[in-house]
Coordinates of C-alpha atoms in Angstrom, one line a residue:
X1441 CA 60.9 -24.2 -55.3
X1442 CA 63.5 -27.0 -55.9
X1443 CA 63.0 -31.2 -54.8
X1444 CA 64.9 -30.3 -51.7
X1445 CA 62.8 -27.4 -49.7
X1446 CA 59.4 -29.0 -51.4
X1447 CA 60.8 -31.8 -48.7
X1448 CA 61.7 -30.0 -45.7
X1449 CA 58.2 -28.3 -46.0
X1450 CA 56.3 -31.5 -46.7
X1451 CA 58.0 -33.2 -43.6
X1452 CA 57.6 -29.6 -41.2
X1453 CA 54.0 -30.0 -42.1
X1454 CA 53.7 -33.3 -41.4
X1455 CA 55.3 -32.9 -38.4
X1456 CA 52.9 -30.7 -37.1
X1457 CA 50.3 -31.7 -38.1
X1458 CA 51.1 -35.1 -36.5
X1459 CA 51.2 -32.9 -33.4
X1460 CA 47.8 -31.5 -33.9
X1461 CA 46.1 -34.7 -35.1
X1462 CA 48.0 -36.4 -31.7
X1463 CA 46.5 -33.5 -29.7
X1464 CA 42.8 -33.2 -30.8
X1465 CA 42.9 -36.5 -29.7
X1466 CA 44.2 -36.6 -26.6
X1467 CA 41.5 -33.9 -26.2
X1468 CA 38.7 -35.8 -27.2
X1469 CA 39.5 -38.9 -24.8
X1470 CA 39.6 -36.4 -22.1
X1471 CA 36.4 -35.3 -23.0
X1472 CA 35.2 -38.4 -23.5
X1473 CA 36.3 -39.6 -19.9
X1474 CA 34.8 -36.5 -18.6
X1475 CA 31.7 -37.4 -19.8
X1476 CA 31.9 -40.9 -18.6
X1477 CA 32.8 -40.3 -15.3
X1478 CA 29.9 -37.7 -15.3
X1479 CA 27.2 -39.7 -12.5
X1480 CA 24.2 -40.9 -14.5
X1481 CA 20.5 -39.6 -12.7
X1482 CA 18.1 -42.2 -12.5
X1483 CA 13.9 -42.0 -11.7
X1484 CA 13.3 -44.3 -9.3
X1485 CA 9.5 -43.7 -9.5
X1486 CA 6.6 -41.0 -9.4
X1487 CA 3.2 -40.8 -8.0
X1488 CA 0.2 -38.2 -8.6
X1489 CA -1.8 -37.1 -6.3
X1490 CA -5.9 -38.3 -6.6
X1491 CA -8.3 -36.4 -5.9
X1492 CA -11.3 -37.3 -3.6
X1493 CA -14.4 -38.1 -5.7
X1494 CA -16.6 -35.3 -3.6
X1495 CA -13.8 -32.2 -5.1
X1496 CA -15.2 -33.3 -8.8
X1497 CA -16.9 -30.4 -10.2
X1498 CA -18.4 -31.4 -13.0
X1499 CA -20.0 -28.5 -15.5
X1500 CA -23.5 -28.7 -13.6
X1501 CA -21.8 -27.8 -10.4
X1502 CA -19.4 -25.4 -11.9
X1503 CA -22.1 -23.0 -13.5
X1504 CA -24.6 -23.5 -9.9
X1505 CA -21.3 -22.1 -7.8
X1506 CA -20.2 -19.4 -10.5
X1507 CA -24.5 -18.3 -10.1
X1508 CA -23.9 -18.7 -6.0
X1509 CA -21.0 -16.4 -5.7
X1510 CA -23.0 -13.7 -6.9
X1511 CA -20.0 -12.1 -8.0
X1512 CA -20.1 -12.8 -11.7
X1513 CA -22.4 -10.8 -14.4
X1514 CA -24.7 -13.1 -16.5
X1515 CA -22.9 -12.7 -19.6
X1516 CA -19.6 -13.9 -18.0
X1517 CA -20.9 -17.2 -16.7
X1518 CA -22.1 -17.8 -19.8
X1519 CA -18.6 -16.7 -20.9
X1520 CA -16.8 -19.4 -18.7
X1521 CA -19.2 -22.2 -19.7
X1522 CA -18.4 -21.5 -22.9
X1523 CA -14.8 -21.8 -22.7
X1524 CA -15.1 -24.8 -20.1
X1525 CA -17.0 -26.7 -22.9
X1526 CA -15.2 -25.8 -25.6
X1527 CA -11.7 -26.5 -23.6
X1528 CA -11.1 -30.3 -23.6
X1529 CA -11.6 -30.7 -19.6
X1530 CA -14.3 -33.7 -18.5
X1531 CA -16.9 -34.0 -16.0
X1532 CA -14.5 -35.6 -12.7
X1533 CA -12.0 -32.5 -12.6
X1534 CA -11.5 -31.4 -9.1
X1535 CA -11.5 -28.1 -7.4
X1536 CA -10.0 -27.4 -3.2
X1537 CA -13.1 -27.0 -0.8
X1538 CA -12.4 -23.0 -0.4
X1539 CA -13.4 -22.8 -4.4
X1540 CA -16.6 -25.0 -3.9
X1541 CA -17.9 -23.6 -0.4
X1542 CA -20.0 -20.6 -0.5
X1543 CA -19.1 -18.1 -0.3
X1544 CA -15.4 -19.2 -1.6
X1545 CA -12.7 -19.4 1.5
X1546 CA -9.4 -18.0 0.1
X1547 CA -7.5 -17.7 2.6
X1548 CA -3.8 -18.5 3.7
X1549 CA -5.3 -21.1 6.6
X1550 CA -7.3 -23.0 3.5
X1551 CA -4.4 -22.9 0.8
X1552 CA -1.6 -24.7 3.6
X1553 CA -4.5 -27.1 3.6
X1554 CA -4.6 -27.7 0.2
X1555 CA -1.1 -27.9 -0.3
X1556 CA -0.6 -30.3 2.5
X1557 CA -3.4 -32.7 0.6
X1558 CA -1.7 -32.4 -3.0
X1559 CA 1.4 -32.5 -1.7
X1560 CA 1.9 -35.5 1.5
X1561 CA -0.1 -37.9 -0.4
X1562 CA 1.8 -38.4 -3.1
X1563 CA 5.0 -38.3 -1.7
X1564 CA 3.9 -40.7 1.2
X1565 CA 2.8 -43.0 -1.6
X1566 CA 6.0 -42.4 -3.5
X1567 CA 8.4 -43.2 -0.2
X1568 CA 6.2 -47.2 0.4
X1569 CA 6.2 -47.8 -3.6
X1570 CA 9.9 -46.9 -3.5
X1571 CA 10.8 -48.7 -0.4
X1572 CA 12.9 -45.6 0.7
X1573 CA 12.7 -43.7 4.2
X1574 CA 12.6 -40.1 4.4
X1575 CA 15.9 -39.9 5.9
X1576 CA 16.8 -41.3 3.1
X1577 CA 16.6 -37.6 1.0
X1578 CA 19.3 -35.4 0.5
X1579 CA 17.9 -32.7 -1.2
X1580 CA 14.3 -31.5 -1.8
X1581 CA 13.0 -29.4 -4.5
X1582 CA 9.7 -28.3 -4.3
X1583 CA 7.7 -25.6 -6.8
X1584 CA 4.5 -23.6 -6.7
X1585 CA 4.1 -20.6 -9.1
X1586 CA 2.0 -18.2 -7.4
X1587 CA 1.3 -19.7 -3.4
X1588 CA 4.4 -19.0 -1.6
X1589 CA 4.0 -19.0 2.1
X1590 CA 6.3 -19.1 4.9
X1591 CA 7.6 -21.4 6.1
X1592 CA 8.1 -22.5 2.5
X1593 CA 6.7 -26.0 0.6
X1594 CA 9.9 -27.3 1.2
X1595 CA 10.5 -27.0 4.8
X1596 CA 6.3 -28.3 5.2
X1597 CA 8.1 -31.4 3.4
X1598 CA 10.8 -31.8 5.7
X1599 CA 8.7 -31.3 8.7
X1600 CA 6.0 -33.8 8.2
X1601 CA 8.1 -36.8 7.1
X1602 CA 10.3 -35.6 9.9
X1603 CA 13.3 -35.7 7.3
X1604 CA 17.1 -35.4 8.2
X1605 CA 18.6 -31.9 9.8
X1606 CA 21.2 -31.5 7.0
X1607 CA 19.0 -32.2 3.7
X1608 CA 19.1 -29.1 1.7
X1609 CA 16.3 -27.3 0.4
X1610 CA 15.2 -25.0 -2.8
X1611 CA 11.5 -23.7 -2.8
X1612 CA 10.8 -22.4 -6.7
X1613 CA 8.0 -20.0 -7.0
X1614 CA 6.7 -17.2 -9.9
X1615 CA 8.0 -20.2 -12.5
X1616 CA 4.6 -21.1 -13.8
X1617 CA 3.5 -24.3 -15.6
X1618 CA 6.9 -25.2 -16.6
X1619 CA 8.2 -25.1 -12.9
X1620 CA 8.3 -29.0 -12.9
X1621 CA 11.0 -29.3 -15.4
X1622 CA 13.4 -26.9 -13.8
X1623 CA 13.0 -28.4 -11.0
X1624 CA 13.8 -32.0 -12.5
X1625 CA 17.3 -29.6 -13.8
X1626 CA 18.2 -28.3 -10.3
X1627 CA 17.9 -31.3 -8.8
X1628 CA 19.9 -33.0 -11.6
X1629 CA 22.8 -30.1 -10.9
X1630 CA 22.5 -30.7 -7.2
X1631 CA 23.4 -34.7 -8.1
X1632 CA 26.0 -34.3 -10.6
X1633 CA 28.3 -32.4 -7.9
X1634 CA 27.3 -34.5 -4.6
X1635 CA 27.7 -38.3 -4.7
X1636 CA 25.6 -41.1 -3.9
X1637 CA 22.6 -38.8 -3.3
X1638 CA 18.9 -38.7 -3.5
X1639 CA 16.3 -36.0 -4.2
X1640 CA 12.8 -35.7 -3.8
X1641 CA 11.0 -33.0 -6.6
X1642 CA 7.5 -32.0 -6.4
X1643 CA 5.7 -29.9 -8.0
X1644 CA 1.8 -28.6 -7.4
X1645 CA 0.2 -25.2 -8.1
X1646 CA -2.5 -24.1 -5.3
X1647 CA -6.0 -22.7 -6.4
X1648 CA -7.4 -21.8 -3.1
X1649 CA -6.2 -18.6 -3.2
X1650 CA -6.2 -18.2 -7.3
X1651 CA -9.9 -18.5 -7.7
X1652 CA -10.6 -15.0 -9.8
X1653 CA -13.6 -13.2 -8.8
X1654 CA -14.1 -10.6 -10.7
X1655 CA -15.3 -9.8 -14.4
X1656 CA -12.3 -9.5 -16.6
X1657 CA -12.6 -11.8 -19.3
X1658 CA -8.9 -12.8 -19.8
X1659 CA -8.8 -13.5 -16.4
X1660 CA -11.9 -15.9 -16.2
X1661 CA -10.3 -18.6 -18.4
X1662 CA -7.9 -19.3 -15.0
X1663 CA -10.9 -20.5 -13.7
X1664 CA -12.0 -22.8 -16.3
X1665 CA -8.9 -24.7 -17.2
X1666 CA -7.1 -24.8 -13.6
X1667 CA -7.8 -27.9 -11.5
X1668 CA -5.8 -29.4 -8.9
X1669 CA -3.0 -31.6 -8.5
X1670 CA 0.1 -32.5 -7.3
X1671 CA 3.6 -34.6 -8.3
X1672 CA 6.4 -36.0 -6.0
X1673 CA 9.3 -37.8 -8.2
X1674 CA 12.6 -39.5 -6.8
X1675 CA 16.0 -39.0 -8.4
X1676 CA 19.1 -41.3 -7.6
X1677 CA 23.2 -41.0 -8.4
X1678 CA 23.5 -44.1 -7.3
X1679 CA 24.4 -46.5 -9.1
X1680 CA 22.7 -49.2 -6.7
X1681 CA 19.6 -47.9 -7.9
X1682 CA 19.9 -48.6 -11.3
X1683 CA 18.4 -52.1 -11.0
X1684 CA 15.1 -50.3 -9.1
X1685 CA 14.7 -47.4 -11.8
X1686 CA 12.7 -46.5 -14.5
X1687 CA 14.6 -44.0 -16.6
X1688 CA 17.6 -42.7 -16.6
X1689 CA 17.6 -38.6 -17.6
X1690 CA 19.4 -37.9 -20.6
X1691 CA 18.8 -34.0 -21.2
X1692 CA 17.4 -30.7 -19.5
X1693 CA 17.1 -27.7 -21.9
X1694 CA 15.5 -24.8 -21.0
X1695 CA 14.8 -21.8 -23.0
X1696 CA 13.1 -17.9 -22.4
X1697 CA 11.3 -15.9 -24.8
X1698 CA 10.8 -13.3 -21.7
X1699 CA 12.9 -10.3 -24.0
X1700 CA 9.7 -9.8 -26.0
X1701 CA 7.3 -8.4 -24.3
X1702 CA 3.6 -10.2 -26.0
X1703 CA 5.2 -13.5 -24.5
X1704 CA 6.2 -11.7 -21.2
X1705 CA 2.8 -10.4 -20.4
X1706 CA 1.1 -13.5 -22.2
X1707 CA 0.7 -15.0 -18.0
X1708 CA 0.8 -12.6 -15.2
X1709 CA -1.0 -12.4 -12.2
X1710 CA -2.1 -9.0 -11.5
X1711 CA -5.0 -7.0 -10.2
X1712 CA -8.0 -6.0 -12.7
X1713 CA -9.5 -2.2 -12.9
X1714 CA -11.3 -3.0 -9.6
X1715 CA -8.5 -4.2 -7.5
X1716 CA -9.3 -8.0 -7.5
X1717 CA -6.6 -10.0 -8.1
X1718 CA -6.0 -13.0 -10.9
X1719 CA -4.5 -14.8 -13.4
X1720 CA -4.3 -12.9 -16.7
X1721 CA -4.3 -15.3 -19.6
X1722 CA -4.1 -12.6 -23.0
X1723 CA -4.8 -13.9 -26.3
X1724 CA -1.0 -14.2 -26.9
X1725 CA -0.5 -17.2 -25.0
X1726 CA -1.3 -19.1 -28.4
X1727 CA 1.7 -16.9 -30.2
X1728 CA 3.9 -17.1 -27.6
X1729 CA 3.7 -20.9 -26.7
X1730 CA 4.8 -21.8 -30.6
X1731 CA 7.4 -19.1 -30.7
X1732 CA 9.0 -20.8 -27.1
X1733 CA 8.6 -23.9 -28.3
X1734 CA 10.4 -23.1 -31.4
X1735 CA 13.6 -21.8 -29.5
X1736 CA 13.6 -24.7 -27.6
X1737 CA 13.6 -27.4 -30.4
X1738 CA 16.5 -25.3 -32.0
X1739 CA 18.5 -26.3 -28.7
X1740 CA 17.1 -29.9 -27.7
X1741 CA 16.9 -31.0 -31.9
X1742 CA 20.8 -31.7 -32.0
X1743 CA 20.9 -34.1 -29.0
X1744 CA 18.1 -36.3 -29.7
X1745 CA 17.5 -36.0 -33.6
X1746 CA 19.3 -39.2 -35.3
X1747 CA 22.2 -38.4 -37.7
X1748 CA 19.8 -39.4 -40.7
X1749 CA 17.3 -36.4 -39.4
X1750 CA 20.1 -34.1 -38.8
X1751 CA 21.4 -34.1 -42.4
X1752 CA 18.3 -33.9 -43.7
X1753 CA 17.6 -30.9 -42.2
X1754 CA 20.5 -29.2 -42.1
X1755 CA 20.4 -30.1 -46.4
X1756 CA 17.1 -28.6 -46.5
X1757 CA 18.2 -25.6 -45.0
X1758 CA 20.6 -24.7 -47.2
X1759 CA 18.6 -24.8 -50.6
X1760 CA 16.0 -23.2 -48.9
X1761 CA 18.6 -20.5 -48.5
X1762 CA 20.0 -20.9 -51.9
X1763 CA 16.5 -20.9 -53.4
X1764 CA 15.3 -17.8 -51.1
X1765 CA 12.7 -19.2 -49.8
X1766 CA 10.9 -19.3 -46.5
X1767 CA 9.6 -22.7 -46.3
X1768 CA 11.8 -24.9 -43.9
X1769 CA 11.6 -28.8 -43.3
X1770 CA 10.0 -30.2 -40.0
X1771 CA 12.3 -33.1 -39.0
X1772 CA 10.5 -36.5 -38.3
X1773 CA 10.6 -35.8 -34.1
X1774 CA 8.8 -38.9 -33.8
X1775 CA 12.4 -40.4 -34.4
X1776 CA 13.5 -38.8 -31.5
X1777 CA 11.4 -40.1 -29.1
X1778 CA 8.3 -42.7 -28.5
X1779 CA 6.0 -41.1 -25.9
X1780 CA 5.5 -37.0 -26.3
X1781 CA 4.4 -35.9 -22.5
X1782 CA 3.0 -32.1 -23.4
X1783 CA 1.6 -29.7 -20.7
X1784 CA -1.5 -30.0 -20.6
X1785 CA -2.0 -26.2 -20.7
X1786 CA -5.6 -26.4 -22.8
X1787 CA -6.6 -28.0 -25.6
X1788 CA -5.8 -25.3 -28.1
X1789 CA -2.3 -25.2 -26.6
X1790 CA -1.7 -29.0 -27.1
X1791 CA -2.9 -28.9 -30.7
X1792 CA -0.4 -26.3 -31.8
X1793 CA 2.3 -28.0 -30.3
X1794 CA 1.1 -30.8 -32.1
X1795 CA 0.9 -29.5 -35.5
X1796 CA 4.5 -27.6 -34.9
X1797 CA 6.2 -30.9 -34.0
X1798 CA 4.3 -33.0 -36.3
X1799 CA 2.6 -35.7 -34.2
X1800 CA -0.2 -38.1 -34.6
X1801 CA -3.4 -38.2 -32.9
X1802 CA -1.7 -41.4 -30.8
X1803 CA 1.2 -38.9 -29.8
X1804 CA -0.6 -36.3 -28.1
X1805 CA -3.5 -38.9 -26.7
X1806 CA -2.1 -38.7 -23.1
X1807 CA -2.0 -35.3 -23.1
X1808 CA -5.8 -34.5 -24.1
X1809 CA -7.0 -37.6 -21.8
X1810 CA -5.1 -36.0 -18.8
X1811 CA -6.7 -32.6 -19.5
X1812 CA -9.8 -33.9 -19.9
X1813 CA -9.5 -36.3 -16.7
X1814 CA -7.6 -33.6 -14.6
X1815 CA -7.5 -30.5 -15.7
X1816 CA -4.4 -28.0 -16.3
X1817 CA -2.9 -28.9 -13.0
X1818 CA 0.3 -26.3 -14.2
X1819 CA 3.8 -27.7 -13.1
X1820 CA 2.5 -31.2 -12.2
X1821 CA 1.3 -31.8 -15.3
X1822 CA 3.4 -33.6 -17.3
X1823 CA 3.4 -36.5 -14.7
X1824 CA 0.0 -37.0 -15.3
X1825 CA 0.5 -37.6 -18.5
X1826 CA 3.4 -40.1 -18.1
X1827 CA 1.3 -41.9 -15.4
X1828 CA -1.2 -42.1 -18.3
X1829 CA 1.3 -43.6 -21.1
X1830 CA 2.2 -45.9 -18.1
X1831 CA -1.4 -47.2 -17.0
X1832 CA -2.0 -48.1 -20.5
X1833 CA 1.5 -50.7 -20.4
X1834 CA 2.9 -48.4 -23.3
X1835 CA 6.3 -47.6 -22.1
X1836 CA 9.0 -50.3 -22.8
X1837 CA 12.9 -50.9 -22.1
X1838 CA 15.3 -48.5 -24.1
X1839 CA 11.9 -46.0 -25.0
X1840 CA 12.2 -42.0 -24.8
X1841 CA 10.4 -40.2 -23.5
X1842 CA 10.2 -36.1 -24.0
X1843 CA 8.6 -34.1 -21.6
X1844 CA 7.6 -30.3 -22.4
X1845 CA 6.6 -28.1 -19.9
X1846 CA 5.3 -24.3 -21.1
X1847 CA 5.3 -21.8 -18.4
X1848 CA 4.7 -18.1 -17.9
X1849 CA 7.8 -15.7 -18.3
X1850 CA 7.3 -17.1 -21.7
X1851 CA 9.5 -20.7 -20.8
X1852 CA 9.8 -23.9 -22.5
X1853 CA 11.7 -26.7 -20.8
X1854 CA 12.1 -29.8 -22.0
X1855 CA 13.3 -33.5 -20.5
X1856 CA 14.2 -36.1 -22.1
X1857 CA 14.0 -39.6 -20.3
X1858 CA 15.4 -43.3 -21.7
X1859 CA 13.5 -46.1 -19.8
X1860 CA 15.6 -48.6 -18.4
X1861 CA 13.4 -51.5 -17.7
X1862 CA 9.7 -52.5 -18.7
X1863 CA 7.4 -50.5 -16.7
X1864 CA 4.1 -51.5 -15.4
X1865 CA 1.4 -50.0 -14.3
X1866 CA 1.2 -48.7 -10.4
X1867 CA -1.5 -50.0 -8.4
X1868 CA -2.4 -47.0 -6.4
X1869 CA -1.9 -44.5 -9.2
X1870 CA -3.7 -41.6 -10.2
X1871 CA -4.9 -43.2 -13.6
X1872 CA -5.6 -47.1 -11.2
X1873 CA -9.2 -46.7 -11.1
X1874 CA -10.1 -45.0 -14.5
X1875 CA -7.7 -45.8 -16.8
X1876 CA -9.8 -48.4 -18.3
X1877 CA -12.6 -45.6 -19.9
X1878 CA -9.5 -44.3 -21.8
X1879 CA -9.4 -43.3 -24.2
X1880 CA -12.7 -41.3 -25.2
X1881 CA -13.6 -39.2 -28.1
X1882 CA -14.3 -35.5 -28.0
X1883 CA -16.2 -34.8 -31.0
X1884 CA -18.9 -32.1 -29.2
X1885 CA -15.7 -30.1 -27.9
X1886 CA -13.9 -30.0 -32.0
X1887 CA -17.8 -29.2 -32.5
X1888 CA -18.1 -26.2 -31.0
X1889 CA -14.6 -25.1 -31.2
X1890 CA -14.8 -24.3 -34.6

């Protein structure tokens, strides 16, 4: 090839690739403006509902009504006390009235009662903390796993606080425990196509009509872990409320391990050999919450991990592959974010997320205080546990905070939240009157559990 073509194929290339270069970029700032342009969602505030000290059911009370409904062989109360004490829950969890008259009341009359209590409450006390008025709400997104009546959650929302004719509604049931985040993601999908908008999300599962009375084992531990509760949360486009906020919402992922069938079946409610219906919890739950939680990391890691994290995984990965081996490295997630808000789905549940993600003791403390305060109150759950990390005056300007919700299907669903302003605690909050007693040691529950 002679001086002259080496020259027309040196400047052709440059050429183009001037072109390309000139292109990609013109691509990027697009995407980049895109992305800009994109309207940010902020959390104005959230609120719990509180239980009435006369629901508390401490164990005492819990084994007397178990004997009362004469429903129960010996050997399983003693089952269920076992697993209450061995399962991180405290004395001042709360059941509805159905569960503690006798005989129990579950019926569709007592469970519109209970969810008008865990569900109006908060979200009255939400609308005078926020200083907004009902009409105020454009969209409502309300979830409950397995009560689904008719009229739905929603529309009971719209019609008490007598909301606006043209506020749209979505009513999420069959979800499970993880319910709450996908409903923070609908509503976030809702506000990054309409304008200047507000939603109201709130999320509850009702036990009235949950209460297992029969004698399948797997289906007992329902009994001993669920408690009630209830969340209300308000999300803003507006930018006029970015002053008012407390985070802004920086990611939604959602993953399903549903395809294999042990994390499928792990959570279903079905009827037992004798017709009586209930929550099945298998023995898989434990396998299936680690494997769910593992997909999900794979999909969040790259948005939150820093760069520093990110190489040093993606390094490790390779010479693990070079080298054959099956070892893998665990990045530092406590890089990622400050406060880890885990379901509080039981104690064993929270302590294997914990060893998979590599937290602390301090990192998973407001999960095992709000399980032991609360209960597993499913979808509302991870609220709790913010309001906890809150009451204590933890959370500061420009902090993350990852929420992870584990539900039945098998789901994980994560959110991650950056706080825009120091927050303090809320005077009427769940955590108000106890949060001072927090937090307490469990060593006869890592006794026994052994």
């Amino acid at each position: 090839m002679d001086a002259t073509t080496l020259s027309n194929l040196t400047s052709f290339l440059l050429f183009h690739l001037g072109w390309v270069a000139l292109a990609t970029l013109a691509a990027l700032h697009l995407l980049l403006t895109w992305r800009l342009r994109r309207p940010r969602i902020y959390l104005l505030d959230s609120a719990c509902y509180k239980p009435d000290s006369r629901l508390r059911v401490p164990f005492s009370l819990f084994e007397e009504r178990a004997r009362a409904f004469n429903c129960y062989h010996p050997s399983n109360i003693d089952f269920q006390m076992k697993i209450l004490r061995k399962s991180g829950l405290g004395q001042e969890t709360s059941f509805p009235p159905a569960i503690l008259r006798i005989p129990p009341d579950p019926t569709l009359a007592t469970s519109r009662e209970e969810a008008e209590s865990v569900i109006f409450a908060p979200v009255a006390s939400l609308f005078a903390r926020a200083r907004i008025d009902p009409s105020e709400i454009d969209v409502v997104v309300a979830n409950c796993s397995v009560f689904c009546p008719t009229p739905s959650l929603a529309d009971m929302i719209v019609r008490r606080f007598g909301m606006r004719d043209d506020v749209r509604c979505y009513n999420l049931s069959g979800m499970g425990c993880s319910a709450g985040v996908i409903s923070v993601g609908l509503a976030r999908d809702h506000l990054r196509v309409h304008a200047d908008q507000r939603a109201l999300v709130v999320s509850t599962e009702i036990l009235g009509e949950n209460v297992y009375l029969g004698n399948q084992p797997s289906m007992l531990v329902s009994n001993c872990l669920f408690r009630m509760g209830g969340s209300a949360i308000i999300l803003s486009n507006r930018e006029s409320d970015r002053s008012g906020a407390k985070y802004e919402l920086l990611h939604v992922v959602r993953t399903h391990d549903g395809a294999r069938d042990k994390s499928y079946r792990c959570v279903c409610v079905e009827e037992d050999e004798e017709g009586i219906l209930g929550i099945n919890l298998s023995k898989d739950l434990l396998s299936a919450a680690p494997s769910a939680l593992r997909a999900n990391i794979v999909k969040i890691a790259p948005l939150i991990l820093p760069l520093s994290e990110k190489l040093r995984f993606l390094w490790n990965r390779l010479l693990a592959r070079r080298l054959k081996s099956n070892s893998s490295y665990v990045p530092d997630f406590t890089r990622a974010a400050d406060h880890f808000c885990i379901h509080t789905g039981g104690r064993a549940v929270i302590e294997e997320l914990q060893r998979k993600l590599g937290l602390s003791e301090e990192h998973v403390e407001a999960s095992k205080m709000t399980l032991h305060r609360f209960g597993n109150t499913s979808s509302s759950s991870v609220w709790y546990v913010l309001g906890y990390v809150e009451a204590k005056g933890r959370v500061k300007r420009g902090d993350k905070v990852w929420q992870i919700g584990l539900g039945s299907g098998f789901k994980c669903n994560s959110a991650v939240w950056r706080c825009v302003r120091d927050v303090e605690a809320a005077e009427d909050g769940a955590w108000s009157e106890c949060i001072h007693r927090y937090p307490v040691s469990l060593p006869l529950y890592k006794e026994q559990s052994n």
